[in-house]
PDB file of C-alpha atoms in Angstrom:
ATOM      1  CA  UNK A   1     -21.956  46.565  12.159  1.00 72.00           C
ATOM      2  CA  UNK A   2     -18.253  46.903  10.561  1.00 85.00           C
ATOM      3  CA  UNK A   3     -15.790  45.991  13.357  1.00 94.00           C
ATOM      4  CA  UNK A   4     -13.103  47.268  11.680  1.00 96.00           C
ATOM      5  CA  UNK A   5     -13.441  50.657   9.615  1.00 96.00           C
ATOM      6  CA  UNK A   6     -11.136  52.112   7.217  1.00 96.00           C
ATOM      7  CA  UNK A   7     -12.912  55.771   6.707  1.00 92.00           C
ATOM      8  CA  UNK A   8     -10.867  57.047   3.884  1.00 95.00           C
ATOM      9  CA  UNK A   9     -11.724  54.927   0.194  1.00 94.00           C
ATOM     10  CA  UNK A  10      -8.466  56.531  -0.896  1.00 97.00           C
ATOM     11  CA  UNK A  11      -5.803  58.680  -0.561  1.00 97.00           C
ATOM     12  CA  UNK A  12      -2.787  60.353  -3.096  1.00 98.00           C
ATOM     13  CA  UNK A  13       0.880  60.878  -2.011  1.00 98.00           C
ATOM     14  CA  UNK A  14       3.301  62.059  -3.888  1.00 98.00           C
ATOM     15  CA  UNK A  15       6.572  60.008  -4.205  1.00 98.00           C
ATOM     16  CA  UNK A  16       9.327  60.686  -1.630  1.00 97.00           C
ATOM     17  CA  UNK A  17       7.068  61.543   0.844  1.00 98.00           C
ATOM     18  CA  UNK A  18       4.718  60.119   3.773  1.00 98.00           C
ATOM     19  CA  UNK A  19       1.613  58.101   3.353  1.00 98.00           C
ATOM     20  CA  UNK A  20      -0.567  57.739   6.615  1.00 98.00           C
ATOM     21  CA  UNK A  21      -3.683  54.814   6.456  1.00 98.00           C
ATOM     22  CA  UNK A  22      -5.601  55.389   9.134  1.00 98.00           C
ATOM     23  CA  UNK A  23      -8.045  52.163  10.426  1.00 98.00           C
ATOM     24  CA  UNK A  24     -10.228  52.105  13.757  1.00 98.00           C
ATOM     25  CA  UNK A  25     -11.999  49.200  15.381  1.00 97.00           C
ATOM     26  CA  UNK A  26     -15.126  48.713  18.155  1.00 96.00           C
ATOM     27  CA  UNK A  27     -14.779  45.338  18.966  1.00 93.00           C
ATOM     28  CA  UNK A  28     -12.409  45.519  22.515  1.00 93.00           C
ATOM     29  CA  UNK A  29     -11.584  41.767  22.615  1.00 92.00           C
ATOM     30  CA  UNK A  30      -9.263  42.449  19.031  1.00 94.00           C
ATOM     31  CA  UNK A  31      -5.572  42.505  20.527  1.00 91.00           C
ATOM     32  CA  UNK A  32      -3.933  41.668  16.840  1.00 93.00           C
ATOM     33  CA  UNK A  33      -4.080  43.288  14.517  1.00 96.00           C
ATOM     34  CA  UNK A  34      -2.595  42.979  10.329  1.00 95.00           C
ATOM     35  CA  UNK A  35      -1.831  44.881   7.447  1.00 97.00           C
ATOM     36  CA  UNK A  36      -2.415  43.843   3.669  1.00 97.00           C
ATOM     37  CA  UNK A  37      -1.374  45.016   0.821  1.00 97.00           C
ATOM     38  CA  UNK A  38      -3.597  44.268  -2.469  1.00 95.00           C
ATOM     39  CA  UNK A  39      -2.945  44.696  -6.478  1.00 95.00           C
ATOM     40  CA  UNK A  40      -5.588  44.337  -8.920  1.00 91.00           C
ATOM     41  CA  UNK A  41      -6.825  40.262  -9.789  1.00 88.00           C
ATOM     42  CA  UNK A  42      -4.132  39.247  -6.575  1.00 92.00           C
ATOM     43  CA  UNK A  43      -4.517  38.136  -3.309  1.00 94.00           C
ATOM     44  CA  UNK A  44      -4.131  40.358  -0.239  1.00 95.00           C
ATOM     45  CA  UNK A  45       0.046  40.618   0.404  1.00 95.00           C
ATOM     46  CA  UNK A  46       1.149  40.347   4.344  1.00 94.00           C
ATOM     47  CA  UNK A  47       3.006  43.454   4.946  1.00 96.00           C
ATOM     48  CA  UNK A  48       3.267  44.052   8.846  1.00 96.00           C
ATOM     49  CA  UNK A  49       1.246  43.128  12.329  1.00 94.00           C
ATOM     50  CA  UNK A  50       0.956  44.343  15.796  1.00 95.00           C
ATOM     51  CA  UNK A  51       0.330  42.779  19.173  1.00 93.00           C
ATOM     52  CA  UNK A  52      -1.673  44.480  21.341  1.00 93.00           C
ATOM     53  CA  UNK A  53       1.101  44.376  24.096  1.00 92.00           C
ATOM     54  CA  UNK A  54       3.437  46.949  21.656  1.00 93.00           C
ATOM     55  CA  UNK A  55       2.304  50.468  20.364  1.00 95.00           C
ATOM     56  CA  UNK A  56       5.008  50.336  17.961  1.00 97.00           C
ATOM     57  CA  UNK A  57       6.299  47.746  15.263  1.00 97.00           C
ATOM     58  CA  UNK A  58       8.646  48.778  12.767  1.00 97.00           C
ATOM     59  CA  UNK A  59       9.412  47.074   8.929  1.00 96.00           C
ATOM     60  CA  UNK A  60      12.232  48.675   6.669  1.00 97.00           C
ATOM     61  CA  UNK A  61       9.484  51.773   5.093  1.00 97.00           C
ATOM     62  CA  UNK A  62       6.100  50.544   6.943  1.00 98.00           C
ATOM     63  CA  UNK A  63       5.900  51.275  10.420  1.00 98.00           C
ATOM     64  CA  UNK A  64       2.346  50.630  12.486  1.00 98.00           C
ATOM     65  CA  UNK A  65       0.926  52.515  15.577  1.00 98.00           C
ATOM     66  CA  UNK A  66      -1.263  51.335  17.824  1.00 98.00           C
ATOM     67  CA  UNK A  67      -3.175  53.441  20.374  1.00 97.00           C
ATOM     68  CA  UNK A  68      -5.399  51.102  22.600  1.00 95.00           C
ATOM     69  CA  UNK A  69      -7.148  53.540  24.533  1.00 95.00           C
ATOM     70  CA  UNK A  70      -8.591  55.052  20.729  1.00 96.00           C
ATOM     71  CA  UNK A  71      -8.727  52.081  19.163  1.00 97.00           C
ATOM     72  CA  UNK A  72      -7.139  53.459  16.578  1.00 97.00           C
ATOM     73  CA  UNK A  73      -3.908  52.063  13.959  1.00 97.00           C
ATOM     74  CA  UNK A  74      -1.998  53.384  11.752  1.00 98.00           C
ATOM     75  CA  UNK A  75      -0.010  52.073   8.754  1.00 98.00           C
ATOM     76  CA  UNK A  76       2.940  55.315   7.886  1.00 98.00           C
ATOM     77  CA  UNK A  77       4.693  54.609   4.707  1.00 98.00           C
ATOM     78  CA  UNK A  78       8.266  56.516   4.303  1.00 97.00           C
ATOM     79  CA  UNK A  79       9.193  57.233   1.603  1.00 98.00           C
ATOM     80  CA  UNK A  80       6.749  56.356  -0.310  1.00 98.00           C
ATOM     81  CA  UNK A  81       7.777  54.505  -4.006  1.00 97.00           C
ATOM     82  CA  UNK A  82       5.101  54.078  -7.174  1.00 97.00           C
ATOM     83  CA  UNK A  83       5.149  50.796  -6.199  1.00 96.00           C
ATOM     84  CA  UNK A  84       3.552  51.195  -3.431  1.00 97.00           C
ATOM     85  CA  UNK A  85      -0.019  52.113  -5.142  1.00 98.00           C
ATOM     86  CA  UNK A  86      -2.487  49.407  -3.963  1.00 97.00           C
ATOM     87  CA  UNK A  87      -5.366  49.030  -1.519  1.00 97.00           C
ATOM     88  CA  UNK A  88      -4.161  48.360   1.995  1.00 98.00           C
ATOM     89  CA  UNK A  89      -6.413  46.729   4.095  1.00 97.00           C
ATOM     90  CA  UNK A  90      -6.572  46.895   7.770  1.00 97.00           C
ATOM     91  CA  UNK A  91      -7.185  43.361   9.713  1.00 96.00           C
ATOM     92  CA  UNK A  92      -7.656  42.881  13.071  1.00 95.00           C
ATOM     93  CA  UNK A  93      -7.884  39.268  15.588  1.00 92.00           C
ATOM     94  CA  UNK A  94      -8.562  38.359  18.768  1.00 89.00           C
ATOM     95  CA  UNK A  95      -5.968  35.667  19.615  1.00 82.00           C
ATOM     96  CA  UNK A  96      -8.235  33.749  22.636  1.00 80.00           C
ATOM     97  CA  UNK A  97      -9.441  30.380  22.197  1.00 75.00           C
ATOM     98  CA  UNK A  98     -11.915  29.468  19.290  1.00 75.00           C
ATOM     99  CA  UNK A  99     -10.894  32.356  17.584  1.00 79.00           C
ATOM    100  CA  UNK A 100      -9.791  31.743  13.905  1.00 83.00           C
ATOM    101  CA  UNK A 101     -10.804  34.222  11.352  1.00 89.00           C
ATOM    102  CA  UNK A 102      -9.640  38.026  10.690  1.00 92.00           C
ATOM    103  CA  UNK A 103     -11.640  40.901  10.631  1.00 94.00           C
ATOM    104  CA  UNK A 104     -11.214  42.810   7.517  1.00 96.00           C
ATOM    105  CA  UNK A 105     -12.051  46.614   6.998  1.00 96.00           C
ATOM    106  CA  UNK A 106     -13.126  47.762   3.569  1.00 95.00           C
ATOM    107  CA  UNK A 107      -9.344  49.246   2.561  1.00 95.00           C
ATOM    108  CA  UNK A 108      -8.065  52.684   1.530  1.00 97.00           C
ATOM    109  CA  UNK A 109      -7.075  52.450  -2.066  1.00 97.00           C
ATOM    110  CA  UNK A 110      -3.448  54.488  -2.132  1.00 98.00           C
ATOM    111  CA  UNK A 111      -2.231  55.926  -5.111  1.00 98.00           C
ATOM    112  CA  UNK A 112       1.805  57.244  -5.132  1.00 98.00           C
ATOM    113  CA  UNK A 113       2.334  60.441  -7.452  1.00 97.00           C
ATOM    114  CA  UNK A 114       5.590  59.837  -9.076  1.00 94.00           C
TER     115      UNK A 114
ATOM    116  CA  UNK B   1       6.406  28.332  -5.814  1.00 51.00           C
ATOM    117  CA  UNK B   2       5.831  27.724  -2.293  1.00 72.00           C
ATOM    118  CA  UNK B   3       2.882  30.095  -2.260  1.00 91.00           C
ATOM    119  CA  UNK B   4      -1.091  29.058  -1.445  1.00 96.00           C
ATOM    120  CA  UNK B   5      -2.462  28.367  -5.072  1.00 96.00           C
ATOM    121  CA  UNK B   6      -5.960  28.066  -5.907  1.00 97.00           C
ATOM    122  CA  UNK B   7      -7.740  27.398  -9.094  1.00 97.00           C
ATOM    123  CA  UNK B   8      -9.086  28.236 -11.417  1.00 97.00           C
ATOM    124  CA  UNK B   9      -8.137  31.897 -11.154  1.00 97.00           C
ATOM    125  CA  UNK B  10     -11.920  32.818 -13.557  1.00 97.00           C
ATOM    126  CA  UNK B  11     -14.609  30.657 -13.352  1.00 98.00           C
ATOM    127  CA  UNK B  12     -17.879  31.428 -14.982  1.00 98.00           C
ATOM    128  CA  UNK B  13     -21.142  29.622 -13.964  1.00 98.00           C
ATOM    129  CA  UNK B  14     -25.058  29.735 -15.413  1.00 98.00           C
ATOM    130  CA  UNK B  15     -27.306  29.967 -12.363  1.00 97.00           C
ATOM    131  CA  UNK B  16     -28.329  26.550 -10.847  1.00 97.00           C
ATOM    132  CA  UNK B  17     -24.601  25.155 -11.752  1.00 98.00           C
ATOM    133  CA  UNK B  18     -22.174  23.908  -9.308  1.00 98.00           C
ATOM    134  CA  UNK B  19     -19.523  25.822  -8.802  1.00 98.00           C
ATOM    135  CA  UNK B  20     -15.862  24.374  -7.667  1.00 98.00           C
ATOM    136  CA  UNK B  21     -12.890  26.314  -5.929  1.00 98.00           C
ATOM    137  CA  UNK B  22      -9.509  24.510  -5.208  1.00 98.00           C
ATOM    138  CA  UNK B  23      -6.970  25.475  -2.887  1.00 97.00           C
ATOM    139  CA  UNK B  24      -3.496  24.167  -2.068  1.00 96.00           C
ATOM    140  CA  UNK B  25      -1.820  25.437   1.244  1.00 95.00           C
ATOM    141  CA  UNK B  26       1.677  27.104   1.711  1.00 92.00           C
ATOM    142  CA  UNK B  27       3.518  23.932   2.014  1.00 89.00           C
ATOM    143  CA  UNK B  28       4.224  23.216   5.838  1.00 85.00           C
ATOM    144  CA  UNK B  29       0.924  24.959   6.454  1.00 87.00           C
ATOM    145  CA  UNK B  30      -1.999  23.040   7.809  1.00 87.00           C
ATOM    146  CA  UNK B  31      -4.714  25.291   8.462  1.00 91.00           C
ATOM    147  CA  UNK B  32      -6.914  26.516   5.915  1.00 95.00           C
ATOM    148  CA  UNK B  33      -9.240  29.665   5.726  1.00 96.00           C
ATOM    149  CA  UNK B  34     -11.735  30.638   2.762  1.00 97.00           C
ATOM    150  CA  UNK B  35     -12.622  34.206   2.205  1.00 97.00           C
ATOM    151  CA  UNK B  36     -15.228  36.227  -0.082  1.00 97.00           C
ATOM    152  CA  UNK B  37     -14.990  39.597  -1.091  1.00 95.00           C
ATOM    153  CA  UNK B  38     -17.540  41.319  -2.610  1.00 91.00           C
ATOM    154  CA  UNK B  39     -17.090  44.329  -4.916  1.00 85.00           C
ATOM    155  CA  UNK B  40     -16.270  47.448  -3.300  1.00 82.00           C
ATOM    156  CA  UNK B  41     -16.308  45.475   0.146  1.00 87.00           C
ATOM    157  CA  UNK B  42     -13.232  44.262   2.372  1.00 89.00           C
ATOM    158  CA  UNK B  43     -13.037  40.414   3.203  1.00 95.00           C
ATOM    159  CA  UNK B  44     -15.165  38.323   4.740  1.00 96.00           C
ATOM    160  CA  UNK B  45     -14.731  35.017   6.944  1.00 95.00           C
ATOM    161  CA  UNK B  46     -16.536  32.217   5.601  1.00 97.00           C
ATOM    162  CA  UNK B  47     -14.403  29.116   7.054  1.00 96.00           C
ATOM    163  CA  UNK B  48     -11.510  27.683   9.169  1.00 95.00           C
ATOM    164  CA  UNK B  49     -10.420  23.934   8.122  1.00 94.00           C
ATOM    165  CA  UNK B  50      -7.644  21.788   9.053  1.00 91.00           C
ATOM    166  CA  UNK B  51      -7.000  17.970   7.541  1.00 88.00           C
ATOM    167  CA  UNK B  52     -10.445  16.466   7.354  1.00 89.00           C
ATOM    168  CA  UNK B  53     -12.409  18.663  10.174  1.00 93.00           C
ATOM    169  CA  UNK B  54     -14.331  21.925   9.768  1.00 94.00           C
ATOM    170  CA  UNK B  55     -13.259  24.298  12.995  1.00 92.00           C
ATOM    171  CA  UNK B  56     -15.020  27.337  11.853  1.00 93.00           C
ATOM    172  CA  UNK B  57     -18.193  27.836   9.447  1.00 94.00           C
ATOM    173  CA  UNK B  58     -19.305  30.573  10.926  1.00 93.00           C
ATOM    174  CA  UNK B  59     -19.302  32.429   8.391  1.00 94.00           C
ATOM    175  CA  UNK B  60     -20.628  30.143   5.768  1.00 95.00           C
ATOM    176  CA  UNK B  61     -23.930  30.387   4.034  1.00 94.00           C
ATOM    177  CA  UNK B  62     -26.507  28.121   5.580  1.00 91.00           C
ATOM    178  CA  UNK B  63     -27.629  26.555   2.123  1.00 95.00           C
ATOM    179  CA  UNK B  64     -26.034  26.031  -0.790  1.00 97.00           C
ATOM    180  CA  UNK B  65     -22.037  26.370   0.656  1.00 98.00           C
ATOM    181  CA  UNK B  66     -19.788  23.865   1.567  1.00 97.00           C
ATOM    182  CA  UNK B  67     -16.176  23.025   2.134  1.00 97.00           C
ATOM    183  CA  UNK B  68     -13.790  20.296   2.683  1.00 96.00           C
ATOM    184  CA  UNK B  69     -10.222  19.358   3.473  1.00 95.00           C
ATOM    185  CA  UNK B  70      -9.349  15.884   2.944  1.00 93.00           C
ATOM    186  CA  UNK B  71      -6.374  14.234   4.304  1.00 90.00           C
ATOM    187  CA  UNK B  72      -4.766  13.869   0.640  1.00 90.00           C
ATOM    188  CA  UNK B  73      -5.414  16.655  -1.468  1.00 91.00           C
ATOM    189  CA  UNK B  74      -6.588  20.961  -1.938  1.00 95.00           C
ATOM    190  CA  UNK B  75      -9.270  22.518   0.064  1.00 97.00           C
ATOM    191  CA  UNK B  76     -12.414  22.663  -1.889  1.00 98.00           C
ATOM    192  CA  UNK B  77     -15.363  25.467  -1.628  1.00 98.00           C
ATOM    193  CA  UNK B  78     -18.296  24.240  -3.196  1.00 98.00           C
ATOM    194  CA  UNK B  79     -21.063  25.784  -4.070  1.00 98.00           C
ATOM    195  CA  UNK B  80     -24.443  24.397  -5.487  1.00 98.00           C
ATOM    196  CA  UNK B  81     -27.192  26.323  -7.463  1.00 98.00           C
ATOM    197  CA  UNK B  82     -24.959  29.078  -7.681  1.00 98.00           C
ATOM    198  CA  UNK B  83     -27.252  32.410  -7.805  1.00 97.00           C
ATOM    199  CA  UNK B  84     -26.053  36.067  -9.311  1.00 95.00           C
ATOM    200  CA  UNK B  85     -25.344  37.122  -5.950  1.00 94.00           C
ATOM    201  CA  UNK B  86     -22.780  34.322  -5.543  1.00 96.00           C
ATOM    202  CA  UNK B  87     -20.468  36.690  -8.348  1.00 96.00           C
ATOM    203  CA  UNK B  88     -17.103  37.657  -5.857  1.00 96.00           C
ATOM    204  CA  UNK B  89     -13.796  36.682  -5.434  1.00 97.00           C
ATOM    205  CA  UNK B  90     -13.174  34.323  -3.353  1.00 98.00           C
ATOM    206  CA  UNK B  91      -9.828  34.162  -1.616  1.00 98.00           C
ATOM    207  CA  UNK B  92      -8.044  31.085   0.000  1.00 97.00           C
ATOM    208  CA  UNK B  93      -5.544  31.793   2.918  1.00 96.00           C
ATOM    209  CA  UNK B  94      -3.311  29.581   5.053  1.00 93.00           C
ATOM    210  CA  UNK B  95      -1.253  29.567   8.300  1.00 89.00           C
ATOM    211  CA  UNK B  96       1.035  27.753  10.046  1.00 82.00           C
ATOM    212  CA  UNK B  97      -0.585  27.195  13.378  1.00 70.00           C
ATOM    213  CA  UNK B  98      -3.856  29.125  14.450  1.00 59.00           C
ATOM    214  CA  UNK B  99      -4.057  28.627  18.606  1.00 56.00           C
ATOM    215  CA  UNK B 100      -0.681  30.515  19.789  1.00 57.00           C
ATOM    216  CA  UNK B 101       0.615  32.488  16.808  1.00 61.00           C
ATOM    217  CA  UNK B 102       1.971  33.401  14.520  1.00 66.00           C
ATOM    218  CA  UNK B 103      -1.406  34.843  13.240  1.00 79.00           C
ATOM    219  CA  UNK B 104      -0.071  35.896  10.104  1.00 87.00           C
ATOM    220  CA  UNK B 105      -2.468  34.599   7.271  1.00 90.00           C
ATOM    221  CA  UNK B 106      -1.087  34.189   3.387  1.00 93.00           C
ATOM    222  CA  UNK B 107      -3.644  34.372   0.994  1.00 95.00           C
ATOM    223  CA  UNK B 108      -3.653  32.817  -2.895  1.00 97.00           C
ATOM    224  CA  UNK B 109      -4.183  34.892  -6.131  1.00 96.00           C
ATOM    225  CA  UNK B 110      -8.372  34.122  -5.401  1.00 97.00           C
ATOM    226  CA  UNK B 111     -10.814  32.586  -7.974  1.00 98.00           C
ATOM    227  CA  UNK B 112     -13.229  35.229  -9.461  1.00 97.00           C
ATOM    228  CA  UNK B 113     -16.239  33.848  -9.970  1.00 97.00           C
ATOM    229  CA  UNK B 114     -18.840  35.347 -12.494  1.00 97.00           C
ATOM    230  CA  UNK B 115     -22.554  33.819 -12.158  1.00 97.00           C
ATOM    231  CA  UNK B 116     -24.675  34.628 -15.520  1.00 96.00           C
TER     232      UNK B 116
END
């Protein structure tokens, strides 16, 4: 029973223009939710969250939509840079007492085609 | 380097051996969180530790897993009799406060463990 599902295993871009990681989730009480950025033999990298109060939350290149009523994110890279190429990973929380952990989907590996 | 470290970064273990994963927090971060990721698989919650108490082991193994956070000293993940199925990397993250947010976790560079 994945709470939070990441549908597409990867996706290719070509440089300059727009990447779009899609991530849906089932579980209703999740009203955070985080987006990681992961290399090869490194730890997940922080790259931008979302309360559930906003729709909208916006990072230099990385900007993340949130529509409640779908239960549906989205992480839209622009441009996007060679760099970028890594598995993002979609995370989501529910911030009420006795609540510690985040719920990781199984990522969408990106690849940027210079 | 402020970062979480953990170590070792490889550690290779015949079954039935003890296996030991270290963890140092971001400094000014007290609240510690293991992960395990399985190939192919996203993350998974194993446990939530501050200075000497367990919060969360909900996610923990019944048997075999364990973990600790003394008052002086890294986070350790032990695990005993280590089986094949214990191979995954597991991933150390910390925060600065878990009740009221931030929520923002920041993980380490993981320890890969290999069973054989």
């Amino acid at each position: 029973d994945q709470q939070v599902k990441q549908n597409s295993p990867s996706l290719s871009v070509q440089e300059g223009r727009i990447s779009i990681l899609n991530c849906d989730y089932t579980n209703s009480m999740f009203d955070y939710f985080l987006w990681y950025k992961k290399y090869p033999a490194e730890g997940p990298t922080f790259l931008i969250s979302i309360s559930s109060i906003k729709d909208k939350n916006e990072d230099g290149r990385f900007t993340v939509f949130l529509n409640k009523s779908a239960k549906h994110l989205s992480l839209h890279i622009v441009p996007s840079q060679p760099g970028d190429s890594a598995v993002y990973f979609c995370a989501a929380k529910y911030s009420g007492a006795g609540s510690y952990q985040l719920t990781f989907g199984k990522g969408t590996k990106l690849s940027v085609i210079p | 380097n402020a970062g979480v470290m953990q170590n070792p970064r490889h550690l290779v273990r015949r079954r039935g051996q003890e296996a030991r994963l270290r963890c140092s927090p971001m400094k000014g971060h007290s609240h510690v969180y293991w992960y395990r990721q399985l190939p192919e698989e996203g993350l998974k919650f194993m446990v939530y530790l501050q200075k000497e108490n367990i919060i969360d082991e909900s996610g923990m193994p019944k048997e075999r897993f364990s973990a600790e956070f003394p008052k002086e000293g890294p986070s350790i993940l032990r695990i005993q009799q280590v089986v094949r199925g214990d191979s995954a990397a597991y991933f150390c993250a910390s925060s600065l406060q878990s009740g009221r947010g931030p929520y923002e976790q920041y993980f380490g560079p993981g320890t890969r463990l290999t069973v054989t």
